[in-house]
mmCIF file of C-alpha atoms in Angstrom:
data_model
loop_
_atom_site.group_PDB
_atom_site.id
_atom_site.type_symbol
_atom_site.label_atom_id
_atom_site.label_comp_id
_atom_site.label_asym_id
_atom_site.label_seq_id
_atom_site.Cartn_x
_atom_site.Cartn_y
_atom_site.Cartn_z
ATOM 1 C CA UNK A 1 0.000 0.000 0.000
ATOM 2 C CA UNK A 2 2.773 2.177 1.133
ATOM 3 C CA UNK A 3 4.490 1.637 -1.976
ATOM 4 C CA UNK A 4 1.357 1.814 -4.545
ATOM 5 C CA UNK A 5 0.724 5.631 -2.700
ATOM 6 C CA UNK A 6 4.277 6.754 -2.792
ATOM 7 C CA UNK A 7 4.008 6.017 -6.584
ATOM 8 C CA UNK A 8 0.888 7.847 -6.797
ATOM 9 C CA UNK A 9 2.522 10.643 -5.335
ATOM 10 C CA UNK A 10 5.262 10.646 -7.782
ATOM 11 C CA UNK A 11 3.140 10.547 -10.893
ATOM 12 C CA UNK A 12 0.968 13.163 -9.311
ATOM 13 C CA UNK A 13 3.679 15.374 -8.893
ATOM 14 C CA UNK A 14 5.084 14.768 -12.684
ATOM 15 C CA UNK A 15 1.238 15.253 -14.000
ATOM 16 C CA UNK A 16 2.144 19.000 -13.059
ATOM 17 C CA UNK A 17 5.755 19.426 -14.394
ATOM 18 C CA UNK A 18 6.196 17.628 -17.341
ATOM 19 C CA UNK A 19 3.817 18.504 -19.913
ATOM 20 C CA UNK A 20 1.359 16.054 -21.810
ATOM 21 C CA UNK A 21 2.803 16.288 -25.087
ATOM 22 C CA UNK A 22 6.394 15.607 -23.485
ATOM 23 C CA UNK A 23 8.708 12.921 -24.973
ATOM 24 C CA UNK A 24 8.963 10.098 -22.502
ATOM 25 C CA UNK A 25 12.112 10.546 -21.941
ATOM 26 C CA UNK A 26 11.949 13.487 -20.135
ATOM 27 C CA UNK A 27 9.641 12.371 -17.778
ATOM 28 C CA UNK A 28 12.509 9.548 -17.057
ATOM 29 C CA UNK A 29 15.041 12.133 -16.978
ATOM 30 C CA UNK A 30 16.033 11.476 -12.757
ATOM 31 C CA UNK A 31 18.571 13.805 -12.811
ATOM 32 C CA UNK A 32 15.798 16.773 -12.877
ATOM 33 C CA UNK A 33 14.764 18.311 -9.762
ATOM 34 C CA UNK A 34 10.784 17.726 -10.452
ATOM 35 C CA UNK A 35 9.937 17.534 -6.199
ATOM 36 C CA UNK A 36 9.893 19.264 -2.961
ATOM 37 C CA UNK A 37 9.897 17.181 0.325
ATOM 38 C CA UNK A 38 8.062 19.582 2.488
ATOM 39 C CA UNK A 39 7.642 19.981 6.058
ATOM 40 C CA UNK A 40 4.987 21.735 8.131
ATOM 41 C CA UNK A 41 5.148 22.501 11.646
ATOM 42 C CA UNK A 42 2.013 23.900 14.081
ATOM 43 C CA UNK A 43 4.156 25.133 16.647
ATOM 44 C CA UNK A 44 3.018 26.237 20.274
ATOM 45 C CA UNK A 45 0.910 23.198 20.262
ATOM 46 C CA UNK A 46 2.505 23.017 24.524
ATOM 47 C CA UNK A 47 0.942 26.387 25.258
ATOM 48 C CA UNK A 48 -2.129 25.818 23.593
ATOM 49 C CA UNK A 49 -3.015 22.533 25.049
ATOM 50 C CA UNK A 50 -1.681 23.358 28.636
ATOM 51 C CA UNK A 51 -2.905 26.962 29.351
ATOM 52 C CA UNK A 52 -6.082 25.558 31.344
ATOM 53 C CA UNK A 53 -7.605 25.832 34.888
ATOM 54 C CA UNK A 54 -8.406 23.046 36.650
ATOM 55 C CA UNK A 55 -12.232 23.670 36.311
ATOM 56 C CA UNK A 56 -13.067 21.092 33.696
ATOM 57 C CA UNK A 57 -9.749 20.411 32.645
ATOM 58 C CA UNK A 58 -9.986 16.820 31.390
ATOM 59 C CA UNK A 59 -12.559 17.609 29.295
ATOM 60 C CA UNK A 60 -11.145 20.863 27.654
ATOM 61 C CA UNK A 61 -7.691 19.031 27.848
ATOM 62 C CA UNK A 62 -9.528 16.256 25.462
ATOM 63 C CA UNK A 63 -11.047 18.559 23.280
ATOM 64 C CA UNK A 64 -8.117 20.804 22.577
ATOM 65 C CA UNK A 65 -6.043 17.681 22.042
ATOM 66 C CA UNK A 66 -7.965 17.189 19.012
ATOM 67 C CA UNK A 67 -8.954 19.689 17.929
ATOM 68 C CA UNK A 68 -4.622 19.752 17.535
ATOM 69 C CA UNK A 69 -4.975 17.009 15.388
ATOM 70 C CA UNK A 70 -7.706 18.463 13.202
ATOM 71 C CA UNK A 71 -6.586 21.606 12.289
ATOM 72 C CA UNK A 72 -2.849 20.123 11.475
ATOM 73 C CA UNK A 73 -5.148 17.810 9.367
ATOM 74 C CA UNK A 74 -7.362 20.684 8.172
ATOM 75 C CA UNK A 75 -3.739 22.714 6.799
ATOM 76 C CA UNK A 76 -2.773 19.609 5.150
ATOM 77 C CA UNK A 77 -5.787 18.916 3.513
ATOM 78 C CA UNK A 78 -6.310 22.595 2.601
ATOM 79 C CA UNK A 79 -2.613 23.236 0.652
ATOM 80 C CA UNK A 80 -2.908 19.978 -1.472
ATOM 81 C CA UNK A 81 -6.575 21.324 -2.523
ATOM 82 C CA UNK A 82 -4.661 24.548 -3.126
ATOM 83 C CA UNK A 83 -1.784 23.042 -5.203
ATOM 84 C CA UNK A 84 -4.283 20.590 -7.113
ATOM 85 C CA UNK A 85 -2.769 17.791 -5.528
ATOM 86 C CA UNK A 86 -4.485 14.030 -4.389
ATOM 87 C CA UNK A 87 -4.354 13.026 -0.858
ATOM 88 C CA UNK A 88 -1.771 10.508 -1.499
ATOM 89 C CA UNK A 89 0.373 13.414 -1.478
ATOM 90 C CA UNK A 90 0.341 14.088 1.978
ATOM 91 C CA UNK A 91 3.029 11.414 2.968
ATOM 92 C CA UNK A 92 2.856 11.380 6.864
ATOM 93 C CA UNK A 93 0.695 13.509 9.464
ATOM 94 C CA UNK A 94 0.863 13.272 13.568
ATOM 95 C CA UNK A 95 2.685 15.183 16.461
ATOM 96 C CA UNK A 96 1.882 19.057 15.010
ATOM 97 C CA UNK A 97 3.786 18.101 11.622
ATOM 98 C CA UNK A 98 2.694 17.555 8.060
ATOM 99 C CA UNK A 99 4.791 16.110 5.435
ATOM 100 C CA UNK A 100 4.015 16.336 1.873
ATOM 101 C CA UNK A 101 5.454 15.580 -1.511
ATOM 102 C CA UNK A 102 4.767 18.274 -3.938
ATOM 103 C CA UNK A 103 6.055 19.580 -7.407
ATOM 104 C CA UNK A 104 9.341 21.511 -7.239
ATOM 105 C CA UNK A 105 7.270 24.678 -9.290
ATOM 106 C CA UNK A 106 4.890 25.006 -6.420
ATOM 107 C CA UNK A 107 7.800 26.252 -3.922
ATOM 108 C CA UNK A 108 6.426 29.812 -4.202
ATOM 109 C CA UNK A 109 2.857 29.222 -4.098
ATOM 110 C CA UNK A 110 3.725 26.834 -1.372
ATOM 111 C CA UNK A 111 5.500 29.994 0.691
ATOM 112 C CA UNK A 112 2.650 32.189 0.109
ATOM 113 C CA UNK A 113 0.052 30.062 1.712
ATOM 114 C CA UNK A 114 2.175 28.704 4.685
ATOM 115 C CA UNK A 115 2.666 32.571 5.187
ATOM 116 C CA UNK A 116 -1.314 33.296 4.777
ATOM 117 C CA UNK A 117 -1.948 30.408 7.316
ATOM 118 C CA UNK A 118 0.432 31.399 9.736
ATOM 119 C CA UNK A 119 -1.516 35.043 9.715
ATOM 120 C CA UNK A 120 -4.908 33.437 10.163
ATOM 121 C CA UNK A 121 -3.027 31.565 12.907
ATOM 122 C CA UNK A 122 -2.305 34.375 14.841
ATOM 123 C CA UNK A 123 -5.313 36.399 14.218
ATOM 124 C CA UNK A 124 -7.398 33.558 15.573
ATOM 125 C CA UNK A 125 -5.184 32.520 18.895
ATOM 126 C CA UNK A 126 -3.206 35.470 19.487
ATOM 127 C CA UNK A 127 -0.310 33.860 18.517
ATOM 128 C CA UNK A 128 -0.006 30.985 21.184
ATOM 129 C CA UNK A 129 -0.455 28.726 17.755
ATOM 130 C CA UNK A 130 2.146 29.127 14.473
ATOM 131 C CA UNK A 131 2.590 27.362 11.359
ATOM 132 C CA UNK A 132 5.839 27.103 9.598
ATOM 133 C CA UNK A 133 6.937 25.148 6.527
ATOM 134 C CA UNK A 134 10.444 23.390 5.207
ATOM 135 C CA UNK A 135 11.122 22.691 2.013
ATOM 136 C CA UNK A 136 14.054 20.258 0.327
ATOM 137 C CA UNK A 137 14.347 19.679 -3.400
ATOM 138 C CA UNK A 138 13.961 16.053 -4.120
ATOM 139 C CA UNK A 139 15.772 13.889 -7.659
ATOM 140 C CA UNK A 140 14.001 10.684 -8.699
ATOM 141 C CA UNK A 141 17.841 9.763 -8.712
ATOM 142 C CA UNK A 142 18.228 10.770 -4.663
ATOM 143 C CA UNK A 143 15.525 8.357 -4.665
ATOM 144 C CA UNK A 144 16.741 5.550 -6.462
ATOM 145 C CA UNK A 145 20.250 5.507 -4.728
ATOM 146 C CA UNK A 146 18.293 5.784 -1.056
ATOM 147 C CA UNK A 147 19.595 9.170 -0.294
ATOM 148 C CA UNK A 148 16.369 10.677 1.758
ATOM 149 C CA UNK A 149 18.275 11.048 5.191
ATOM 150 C CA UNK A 150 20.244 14.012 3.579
ATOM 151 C CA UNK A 151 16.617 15.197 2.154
ATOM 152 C CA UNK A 152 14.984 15.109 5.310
ATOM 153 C CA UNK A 153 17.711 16.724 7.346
ATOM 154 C CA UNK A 154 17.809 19.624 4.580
ATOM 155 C CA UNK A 155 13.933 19.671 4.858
ATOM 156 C CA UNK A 156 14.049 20.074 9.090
ATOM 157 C CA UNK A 157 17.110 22.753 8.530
ATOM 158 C CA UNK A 158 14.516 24.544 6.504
ATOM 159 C CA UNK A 159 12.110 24.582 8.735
ATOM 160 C CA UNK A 160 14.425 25.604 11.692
ATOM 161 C CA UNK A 161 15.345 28.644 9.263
ATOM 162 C CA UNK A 162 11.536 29.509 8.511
ATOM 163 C CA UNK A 163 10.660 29.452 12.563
ATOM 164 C CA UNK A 164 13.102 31.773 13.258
ATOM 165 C CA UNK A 165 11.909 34.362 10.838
ATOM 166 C CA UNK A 166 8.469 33.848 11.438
ATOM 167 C CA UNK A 167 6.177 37.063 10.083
ATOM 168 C CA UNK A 168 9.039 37.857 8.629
ATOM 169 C CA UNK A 169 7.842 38.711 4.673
ATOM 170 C CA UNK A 170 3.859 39.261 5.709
ATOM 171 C CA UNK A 171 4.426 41.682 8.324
ATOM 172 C CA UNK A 172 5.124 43.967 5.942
ATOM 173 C CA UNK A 173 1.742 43.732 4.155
ATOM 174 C CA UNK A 174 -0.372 43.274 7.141
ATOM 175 C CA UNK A 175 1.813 45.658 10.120
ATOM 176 C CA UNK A 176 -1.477 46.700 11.749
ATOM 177 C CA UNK A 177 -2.890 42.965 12.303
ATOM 178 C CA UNK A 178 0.532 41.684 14.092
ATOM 179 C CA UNK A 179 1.173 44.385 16.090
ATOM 180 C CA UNK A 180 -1.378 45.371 17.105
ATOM 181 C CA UNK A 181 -2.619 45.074 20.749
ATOM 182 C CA UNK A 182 -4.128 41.953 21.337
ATOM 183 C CA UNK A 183 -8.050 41.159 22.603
ATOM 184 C CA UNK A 184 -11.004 43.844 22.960
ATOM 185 C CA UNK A 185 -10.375 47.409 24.144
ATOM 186 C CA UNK A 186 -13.488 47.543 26.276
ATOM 187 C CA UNK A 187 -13.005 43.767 27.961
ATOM 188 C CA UNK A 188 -10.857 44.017 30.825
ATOM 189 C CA UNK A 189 -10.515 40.634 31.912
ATOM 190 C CA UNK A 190 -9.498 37.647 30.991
ATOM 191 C CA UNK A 191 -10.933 34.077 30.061
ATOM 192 C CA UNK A 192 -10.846 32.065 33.503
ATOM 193 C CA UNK A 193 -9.778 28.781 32.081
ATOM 194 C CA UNK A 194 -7.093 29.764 29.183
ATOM 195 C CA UNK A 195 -5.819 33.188 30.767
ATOM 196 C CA UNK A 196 -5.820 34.934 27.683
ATOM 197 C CA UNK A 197 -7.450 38.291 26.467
ATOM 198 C CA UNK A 198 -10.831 38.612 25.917
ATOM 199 C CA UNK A 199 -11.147 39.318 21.544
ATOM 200 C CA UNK A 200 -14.622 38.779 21.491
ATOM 201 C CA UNK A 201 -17.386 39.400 24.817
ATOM 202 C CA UNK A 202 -18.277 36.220 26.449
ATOM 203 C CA UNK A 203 -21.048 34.212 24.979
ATOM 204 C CA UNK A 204 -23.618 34.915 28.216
ATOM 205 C CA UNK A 205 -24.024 37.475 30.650
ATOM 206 C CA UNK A 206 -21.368 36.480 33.204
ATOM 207 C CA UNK A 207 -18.117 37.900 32.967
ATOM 208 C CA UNK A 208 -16.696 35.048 34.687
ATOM 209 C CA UNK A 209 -17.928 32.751 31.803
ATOM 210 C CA UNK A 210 -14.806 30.395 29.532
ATOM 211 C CA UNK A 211 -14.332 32.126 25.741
ATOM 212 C CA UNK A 212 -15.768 31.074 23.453
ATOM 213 C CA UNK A 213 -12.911 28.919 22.131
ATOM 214 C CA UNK A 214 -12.462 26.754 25.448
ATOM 215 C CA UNK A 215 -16.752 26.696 25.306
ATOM 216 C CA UNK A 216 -15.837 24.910 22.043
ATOM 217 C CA UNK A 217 -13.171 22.191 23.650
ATOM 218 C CA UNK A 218 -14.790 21.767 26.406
ATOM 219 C CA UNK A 219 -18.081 21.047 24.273
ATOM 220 C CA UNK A 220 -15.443 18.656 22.037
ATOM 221 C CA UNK A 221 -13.879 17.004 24.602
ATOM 222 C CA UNK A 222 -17.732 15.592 25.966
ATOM 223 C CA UNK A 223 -18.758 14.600 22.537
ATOM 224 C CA UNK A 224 -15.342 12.835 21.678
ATOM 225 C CA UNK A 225 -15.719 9.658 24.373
ATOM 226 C CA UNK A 226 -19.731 9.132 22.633
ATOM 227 C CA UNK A 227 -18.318 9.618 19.265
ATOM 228 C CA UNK A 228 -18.292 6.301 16.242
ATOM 229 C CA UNK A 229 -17.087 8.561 13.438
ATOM 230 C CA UNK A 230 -15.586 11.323 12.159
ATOM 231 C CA UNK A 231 -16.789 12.987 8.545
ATOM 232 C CA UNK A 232 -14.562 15.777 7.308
ATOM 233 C CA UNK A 233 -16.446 18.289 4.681
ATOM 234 C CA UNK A 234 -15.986 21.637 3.265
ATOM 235 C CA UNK A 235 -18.665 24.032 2.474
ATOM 236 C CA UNK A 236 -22.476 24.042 2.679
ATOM 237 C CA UNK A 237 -22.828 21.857 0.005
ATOM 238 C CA UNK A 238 -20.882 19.174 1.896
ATOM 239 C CA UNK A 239 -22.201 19.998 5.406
ATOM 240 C CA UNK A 240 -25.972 19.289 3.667
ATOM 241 C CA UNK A 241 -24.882 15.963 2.390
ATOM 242 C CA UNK A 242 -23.295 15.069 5.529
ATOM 243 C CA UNK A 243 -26.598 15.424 7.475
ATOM 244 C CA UNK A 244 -28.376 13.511 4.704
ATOM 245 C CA UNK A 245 -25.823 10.521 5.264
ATOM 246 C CA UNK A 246 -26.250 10.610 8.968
ATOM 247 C CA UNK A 247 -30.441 10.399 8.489
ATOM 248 C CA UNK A 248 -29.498 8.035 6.377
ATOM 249 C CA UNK A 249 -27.794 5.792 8.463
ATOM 250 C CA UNK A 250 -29.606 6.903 11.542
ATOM 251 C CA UNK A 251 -27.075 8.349 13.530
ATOM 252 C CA UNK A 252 -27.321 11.328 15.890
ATOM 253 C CA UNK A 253 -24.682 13.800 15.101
ATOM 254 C CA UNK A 254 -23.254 17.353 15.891
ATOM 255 C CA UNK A 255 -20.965 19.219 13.941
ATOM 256 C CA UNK A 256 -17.696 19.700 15.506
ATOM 257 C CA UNK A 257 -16.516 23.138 14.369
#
């Protein structure tokens, strides 16, 4: 299986550099530099996950746990849709970090949305959360003569590089969003469980009451022990014919944000 998909991949990958009307040979050429072994990292996963009170901990601790593991799965899913690419391209995901095989023309597209991610990042969380990406050109000859350790290291250096100039390129464009002071002028406090800055007033009455983002965890984490599946979808369109299928099959659902 591993094998058939790592093919895939590779043919996936060629299907956008070498042209249709190409001789074969130049699709055979190994010498060419025709991928990119890339690298994604969601960093400040620590903070995010930890930052809780001990008022229903376990279950926000569940919840944000996953919700981890969805949004790394989310970014994944969302730059191979962006780069026209099948999920076979996504080679491994777990732990915060994405790897992905992709054409070596897509470097800069590739930049630009890591970059646009990042930003919604820290928009959203106030910059406890972070994406960065590392990129390594990849041969079909490193491949044949088993030379991915020296790939993968160049890959990680990469991404060491990238982290340490984080904002770096879109700060420029968007100077106002970064630094700007963080959470609502007229909120003075701050969200009992995660300790952060009010953005947004609290969803009822009581000052005293979780954000809305640990409401959403918490809410996660008491759904996730009661849960038999998980169906990912983008859009209306797909959130309609996800409630059909669960009629359907007569199962009681709730959408997990």
């Amino acid at each position: 299986f591993d094998h058939l998909r790592t093919t895939a991949a590779l043919a996936a990958c060629l299907a956008h550099e070498v042209p249709r009307d190409a001789p074969a040979s130049l699709a055979r050429d190994r010498q060419a530099v025709r991928y990119l072994l890339v690298c994604g990292d969601l960093t400040g996963i620590q903070s995010f996950i930890y930052t809780i009170a001990s008022s229903g901990a376990s279950r926000t601790l569940r919840g944000r746990s996953f919700s981890v593991l969805l949004l790394a799965d989310a970014i994944a899913a969302h730059l191979l849709s962006q780069l026209g690419l099948p999920p076979c391209n996504l080679v491994y995901t777990g732990g915060g970090k994405i790897y992905l095989l992709v054409p070596a023309s897509a470097r800069e597209r590739l930049s630009a949305l890591a970059q646009e991610i990042d930003l919604h990042l820290l928009l959203r969380f106030g910059g406890v959360l972070g994406f960065a990406l590392g990129v390594a050109p990849l041969s079909g000859q490193a491949l044949v003569e088993k030379r991915m350790d020296a790939v993968w290291t160049a890959a990680h250096a990469d991404l060491l590089s990238s982290r340490r100039r984080r904002l770096a390129e879109v700060a420029l464009a968007h100077y106002d969003d970064i630094l700007a002071p963080y959470g609502h002028p007229e909120l003075r406090s701050t969200c009992p469980v995660c300790r952060r800055d009010r953005v947004v007033p609290p969803p009822s009455s009581d000052p005293e009451a979780p954000c809305r983002e640990c409401l959403e965890s918490q809410r996660l984490g008491e759904l996730l022990p009661h849960a038999a599946y998980l169906v990912r979808f983008s859009g209306e369109r797909h959130f309609e014919a996800a409630q059909r299928l669960a009629e359907r099959a007569g199962v009681a659902w709730k959408p997990a944000n």
